Amino acid sequence: MKKIVLLLFVSIITFSSISAQESGSAFVGINVGGFFANKNTSVLYTGADAFSNYGVEDLFSNTINKPIFDNYFQYPYTIVELPQTWKYRPALDIGGHFGIHLGQGNAIYVDANFSSLDFENFFTVAIEDPNNQSPDPTYEQIPIFGEEKRMNINLGLQFRLYNENKINAYFTLFGNLNSTRLEKNYFVVNGRQYFINHVFPGQPNVKPGGIGLGGGTGLGLKYKFNDKFTFDLAYSLYYTKTKMKEDFAPRGIHNGITFRIIWGVNKS
């Protein structure tokens, strides 16, 4: 909490001082790009009992689902392996960009980006089929999925590396505030979805997720198309805490690539 208050305080002071400069001018933009989250929190979606209230093994053995699975597999069966590797798929990142020119290719800016992260893997069921000619059981891979919402808000500075004619190359330093929320986690057997339970006991409407802090750096290249519009291609390297539960908030590195269309006139 103290870090959040300090960040807000510094932001207010900085924006106030920059706004007072007559040479400054504001700009806004649209962000479209890719977000490459690290795998640290994706382990939640593997169906392991350690990360859920009712995981894959619980759902297979409860009194409601077991008759359905018995009928589907027909012969004795056992879950022999949960996902051994896990990671998110690259995600589409969309958001907004706002800033103030400081002159000479420098700027202060705020980004707010939103992405939907997807997890896809499988676990393995061994089926003791007496009709199988092999002494080994028959194995069936069951697909398992996860869906997650994530927001990243970055407050930072752009520092000029090169600024001539219509080209501006820069690097950035920024602070990060992120919000994460688990949306869905389920597996599919015979075309039917079975949802893995991650809700907090006594709080059925609260999904895992939370607020994390961090920072990062990056590189970018701007091309001034005309007096109104600028194209911007940027790479960002994040180091943040991603909070899913009170006792599960790992830190790690994420990557992002962003293309921006920026509107605004630089009067400096």
Short mmCIF file of C-alpha atoms in Angstrom, two decimals:
data_model
loop_
_atom_site.label_atom_id
_atom_site.label_comp_id
_atom_site.label_asym_id
_atom_site.label_seq_id
_atom_site.Cartn_x
_atom_site.Cartn_y
_atom_site.Cartn_z
CA MET A 1 0.00 0.00 0.00
CA LYS A 2 2.82 2.42 0.83
CA LYS A 3 4.34 1.82 -2.58
CA ILE A 4 1.02 2.58 -4.30
CA VAL A 5 0.59 5.83 -2.35
CA LEU A 6 4.18 6.85 -3.16
CA LEU A 7 3.69 6.05 -6.84
CA LEU A 8 0.50 8.12 -7.00
CA PHE A 9 2.16 11.01 -5.16
CA VAL A 10 5.14 11.08 -7.51
CA SER A 11 2.82 10.82 -10.51
CA ILE A 12 0.73 13.80 -9.40
CA ILE A 13 3.80 15.96 -8.73
CA THR A 14 5.38 15.00 -12.05
CA PHE A 15 2.24 15.65 -14.12
CA SER A 16 1.69 18.96 -12.35
CA SER A 17 5.19 20.20 -13.08
CA ILE A 18 5.13 19.02 -16.69
CA SER A 19 1.73 20.59 -17.37
CA ALA A 20 3.12 23.92 -16.27
CA GLN A 21 5.66 23.94 -19.08
CA GLU A 22 4.35 26.00 -21.99
CA SER A 23 6.45 24.05 -24.46
CA GLY A 24 4.75 20.75 -23.64
CA SER A 25 1.92 19.27 -25.68
CA ALA A 26 -0.26 16.25 -25.08
CA PHE A 27 -0.73 13.21 -27.30
CA VAL A 28 -3.01 10.19 -27.26
CA GLY A 29 -2.79 6.86 -29.03
CA ILE A 30 -4.18 3.37 -29.57
CA ASN A 31 -2.08 0.33 -28.62
CA VAL A 32 -2.27 -3.01 -30.43
CA GLY A 33 0.31 -5.70 -29.86
CA GLY A 34 1.32 -8.94 -28.21
CA PHE A 35 1.81 -9.76 -24.53
CA PHE A 36 4.01 -12.72 -23.61
CA ALA A 37 3.34 -13.59 -19.98
CA ASN A 38 5.72 -15.82 -18.08
CA LYS A 39 4.52 -19.27 -17.05
CA ASN A 40 4.70 -18.75 -13.27
CA THR A 41 0.95 -18.45 -12.60
CA SER A 42 -0.20 -20.77 -15.41
CA VAL A 43 0.39 -23.77 -13.12
CA LEU A 44 -3.01 -22.91 -11.58
CA TYR A 45 -4.71 -24.27 -14.70
CA THR A 46 -3.13 -27.75 -14.66
CA GLY A 47 -5.96 -29.21 -12.56
CA ALA A 48 -3.69 -30.20 -9.66
CA ASP A 49 -5.47 -30.36 -6.30
CA ALA A 50 -2.74 -28.21 -4.73
CA PHE A 51 -3.91 -25.21 -6.77
CA SER A 52 -7.69 -25.64 -6.74
CA ASN A 53 -10.55 -26.42 -4.39
CA TYR A 54 -11.68 -29.32 -6.56
CA GLY A 55 -9.13 -30.41 -9.16
CA VAL A 56 -9.19 -33.01 -11.90
CA GLU A 57 -8.89 -36.01 -9.57
CA ASP A 58 -11.67 -34.71 -7.31
CA LEU A 59 -13.99 -34.17 -10.26
CA PHE A 60 -13.32 -37.69 -11.56
CA SER A 61 -14.11 -39.30 -8.21
CA ASN A 62 -17.15 -37.35 -6.98
CA THR A 63 -20.53 -39.08 -6.89
CA ILE A 64 -22.04 -36.94 -9.65
CA ASN A 65 -19.35 -37.31 -12.32
CA LYS A 66 -17.98 -40.80 -11.64
CA PRO A 67 -20.94 -42.69 -13.21
CA ILE A 68 -20.60 -40.50 -16.31
CA PHE A 69 -16.88 -41.25 -16.66
CA ASP A 70 -17.44 -44.95 -15.90
CA ASN A 71 -19.89 -45.13 -18.76
CA TYR A 72 -17.60 -43.18 -21.10
CA PHE A 73 -14.39 -45.17 -20.51
CA GLN A 74 -16.28 -48.51 -20.08
CA TYR A 75 -13.29 -50.25 -18.47
CA PRO A 76 -11.22 -49.55 -15.33
CA TYR A 77 -9.31 -46.29 -15.73
CA THR A 78 -6.82 -44.18 -13.82
CA ILE A 79 -5.47 -40.65 -14.16
CA VAL A 80 -1.77 -41.33 -14.62
CA GLU A 81 -0.39 -37.90 -15.47
CA LEU A 82 -1.43 -34.27 -15.09
CA PRO A 83 0.19 -31.63 -17.34
CA GLN A 84 3.95 -31.75 -16.84
CA THR A 85 4.68 -28.46 -18.56
CA TRP A 86 2.60 -25.32 -18.56
CA LYS A 87 2.61 -21.89 -20.11
CA TYR A 88 0.28 -19.26 -21.54
CA ARG A 89 -0.24 -18.71 -25.20
CA PRO A 90 0.89 -15.34 -26.63
CA ALA A 91 -1.97 -12.89 -26.06
CA LEU A 92 -3.38 -9.98 -28.03
CA ASP A 93 -2.79 -6.75 -26.09
CA ILE A 94 -5.09 -3.75 -26.72
CA GLY A 95 -5.22 -0.43 -24.92
CA GLY A 96 -4.70 3.30 -24.83
CA HIS A 97 -1.69 5.60 -24.68
CA PHE A 98 -1.49 9.12 -23.25
CA GLY A 99 1.47 11.40 -22.73
CA ILE A 100 3.10 14.81 -22.73
CA HIS A 101 6.06 15.83 -24.87
CA LEU A 102 9.06 17.13 -22.97
CA GLY A 103 10.95 18.26 -26.04
CA GLN A 104 13.87 16.81 -28.01
CA GLY A 105 12.14 13.46 -28.40
CA ASN A 106 11.55 12.92 -24.67
CA ALA A 107 8.10 12.34 -23.14
CA ILE A 108 6.20 11.19 -20.08
CA TYR A 109 3.42 8.70 -20.76
CA VAL A 110 0.77 6.36 -19.38
CA ASP A 111 -0.29 3.07 -20.99
CA ALA A 112 -3.36 1.02 -20.08
CA ASN A 113 -3.39 -2.34 -21.85
CA PHE A 114 -5.81 -5.27 -21.61
CA SER A 115 -5.26 -8.88 -22.62
CA SER A 116 -6.96 -12.28 -22.40
CA LEU A 117 -4.53 -15.08 -21.62
CA ASP A 118 -5.24 -18.67 -22.68
CA PHE A 119 -3.86 -21.93 -21.35
CA GLU A 120 -4.21 -25.22 -23.22
CA ASN A 121 -2.73 -28.60 -22.33
CA PHE A 122 -3.88 -32.16 -21.54
CA PHE A 123 -3.79 -34.81 -18.85
CA THR A 124 -3.58 -38.55 -19.46
CA VAL A 125 -5.97 -41.34 -18.49
CA ALA A 126 -4.92 -45.00 -18.65
CA ILE A 127 -7.72 -47.43 -19.61
CA GLU A 128 -7.47 -51.16 -18.89
CA ASP A 129 -9.13 -52.38 -22.06
CA PRO A 130 -9.21 -56.22 -22.12
CA ASN A 131 -9.59 -56.12 -25.89
CA ASN A 132 -6.24 -54.40 -26.27
CA GLN A 133 -3.66 -56.81 -27.71
CA SER A 134 -0.84 -54.99 -25.94
CA PRO A 135 -0.06 -55.67 -22.25
CA ASP A 136 0.01 -51.90 -21.75
CA PRO A 137 -3.18 -49.93 -21.09
CA THR A 138 -4.79 -47.67 -23.65
CA TYR A 139 -4.00 -44.02 -23.04
CA GLU A 140 -6.34 -41.14 -23.73
CA GLN A 141 -5.31 -37.49 -23.52
CA ILE A 142 -7.99 -35.20 -22.09
CA PRO A 143 -7.73 -31.51 -23.09
CA ILE A 144 -7.66 -28.94 -20.30
CA PHE A 145 -8.11 -25.18 -20.71
CA GLY A 146 -7.71 -21.95 -18.77
CA GLU A 147 -8.82 -18.38 -19.42
CA GLU A 148 -7.52 -15.29 -17.64
CA LYS A 149 -7.96 -11.51 -17.85
CA ARG A 150 -5.00 -9.22 -17.26
CA MET A 151 -4.52 -5.45 -17.24
CA ASN A 152 -1.22 -3.56 -17.21
CA ILE A 153 -0.95 0.15 -16.41
CA ASN A 154 2.48 1.64 -17.07
CA LEU A 155 3.62 5.12 -16.00
CA GLY A 156 6.97 6.01 -17.47
CA LEU A 157 9.43 8.24 -19.26
CA GLN A 158 10.71 8.06 -22.82
CA PHE A 159 14.33 9.13 -23.30
CA ARG A 160 15.69 10.10 -26.71
CA LEU A 161 18.33 7.93 -28.34
CA TYR A 162 18.05 9.45 -31.81
CA ASN A 163 15.83 12.26 -33.08
CA GLU A 164 16.30 13.50 -36.63
CA ASN A 165 13.83 14.41 -39.35
CA LYS A 166 10.81 12.09 -38.94
CA ILE A 167 12.53 9.38 -36.89
CA ASN A 168 12.72 9.20 -33.09
CA ALA A 169 14.38 6.24 -31.38
CA TYR A 170 14.02 6.05 -27.60
CA PHE A 171 14.24 3.88 -24.52
CA THR A 172 11.79 3.82 -21.62
CA LEU A 173 11.71 3.34 -17.87
CA PHE A 174 8.32 2.75 -16.26
CA GLY A 175 6.49 1.64 -13.16
CA ASN A 176 3.79 -1.01 -13.52
CA LEU A 177 0.50 -1.74 -11.79
CA ASN A 178 -1.20 -4.93 -12.95
CA SER A 179 -4.52 -6.60 -12.28
CA THR A 180 -5.12 -10.32 -12.86
CA ARG A 181 -8.29 -12.43 -12.69
CA LEU A 182 -8.84 -16.12 -13.36
CA GLU A 183 -11.95 -16.50 -15.54
CA LYS A 184 -12.34 -20.19 -16.39
CA ASN A 185 -10.56 -23.50 -15.91
CA TYR A 186 -12.09 -26.67 -17.33
CA PHE A 187 -11.46 -29.94 -19.15
CA VAL A 188 -13.52 -31.63 -21.83
CA VAL A 189 -14.64 -35.28 -21.91
CA ASN A 190 -16.93 -36.54 -24.66
CA GLY A 191 -17.74 -32.97 -25.71
CA ARG A 192 -18.81 -31.86 -22.22
CA GLN A 193 -17.04 -29.22 -20.13
CA TYR A 194 -16.17 -29.91 -16.48
CA PHE A 195 -15.21 -26.80 -14.54
CA ILE A 196 -12.38 -26.84 -12.01
CA ASN A 197 -13.26 -24.91 -8.86
CA HIS A 198 -10.92 -22.10 -7.77
CA VAL A 199 -13.33 -19.88 -5.81
CA PHE A 200 -12.55 -18.90 -2.23
CA PRO A 201 -14.43 -20.83 0.49
CA GLY A 202 -17.35 -18.76 1.73
CA GLN A 203 -16.92 -16.29 -1.16
CA PRO A 204 -18.45 -17.98 -4.22
CA ASN A 205 -18.48 -14.76 -6.27
CA VAL A 206 -14.79 -13.98 -5.76
CA LYS A 207 -12.39 -15.34 -8.37
CA PRO A 208 -8.65 -15.72 -7.84
CA GLY A 209 -6.66 -12.66 -8.84
CA GLY A 210 -5.36 -9.43 -7.46
CA ILE A 211 -3.15 -6.38 -7.84
CA GLY A 212 0.60 -6.52 -8.37
CA LEU A 213 3.37 -3.97 -8.77
CA GLY A 214 6.56 -3.88 -10.75
CA GLY A 215 8.46 -1.96 -13.38
CA GLY A 216 10.28 -2.28 -16.62
CA THR A 217 12.21 -0.85 -19.51
CA GLY A 218 12.03 -0.95 -23.26
CA LEU A 219 12.97 0.40 -26.67
CA GLY A 220 10.88 2.14 -29.29
CA LEU A 221 10.96 3.72 -32.73
CA LYS A 222 8.61 6.49 -33.83
CA TYR A 223 7.94 7.63 -37.36
CA LYS A 224 6.21 11.00 -37.85
CA PHE A 225 3.73 10.39 -40.65
CA ASN A 226 2.49 13.99 -40.74
CA ASP A 227 1.82 16.89 -38.37
CA LYS A 228 -1.01 15.01 -36.69
CA PHE A 229 -0.13 11.32 -36.71
CA THR A 230 2.89 9.31 -35.60
CA PHE A 231 3.49 5.57 -35.85
CA ASP A 232 5.26 3.92 -32.93
CA LEU A 233 6.71 0.41 -32.59
CA ALA A 234 7.86 -0.50 -29.06
CA TYR A 235 9.25 -3.42 -27.09
CA SER A 236 8.74 -3.64 -23.30
CA LEU A 237 10.43 -5.83 -20.70
CA TYR A 238 8.43 -6.17 -17.46
CA TYR A 239 9.51 -7.38 -14.05
CA THR A 240 6.39 -7.60 -11.88
CA LYS A 241 4.61 -9.42 -9.11
CA THR A 242 1.52 -11.22 -10.41
CA LYS A 243 -0.96 -11.88 -7.63
CA MET A 244 -3.45 -14.72 -7.93
CA LYS A 245 -3.90 -15.52 -4.22
CA GLU A 246 -2.57 -14.17 -0.94
CA ASP A 247 -0.10 -17.03 -0.75
CA PHE A 248 0.59 -17.22 -4.49
CA ALA A 249 2.02 -14.04 -6.03
CA PRO A 250 5.19 -14.92 -7.95
CA ARG A 251 7.56 -12.37 -9.47
CA GLY A 252 9.00 -12.68 -12.94
CA ILE A 253 9.76 -11.26 -16.35
CA HIS A 254 7.18 -10.65 -19.08
CA ASN A 255 7.58 -9.28 -22.60
CA GLY A 256 5.43 -7.09 -24.80
CA ILE A 257 5.51 -5.77 -28.36
CA THR A 258 3.25 -2.83 -29.20
CA PHE A 259 2.30 -0.93 -32.32
CA ARG A 260 0.76 2.50 -31.71
CA ILE A 261 -1.00 5.10 -33.78
CA ILE A 262 -0.49 8.40 -31.95
CA TRP A 263 -2.38 11.64 -32.48
CA GLY A 264 -0.89 14.89 -31.21
CA VAL A 265 1.29 17.80 -32.22
CA ASN A 266 4.69 18.27 -30.62
CA LYS A 267 5.08 22.01 -30.06
CA SER A 268 8.43 21.73 -28.28
#
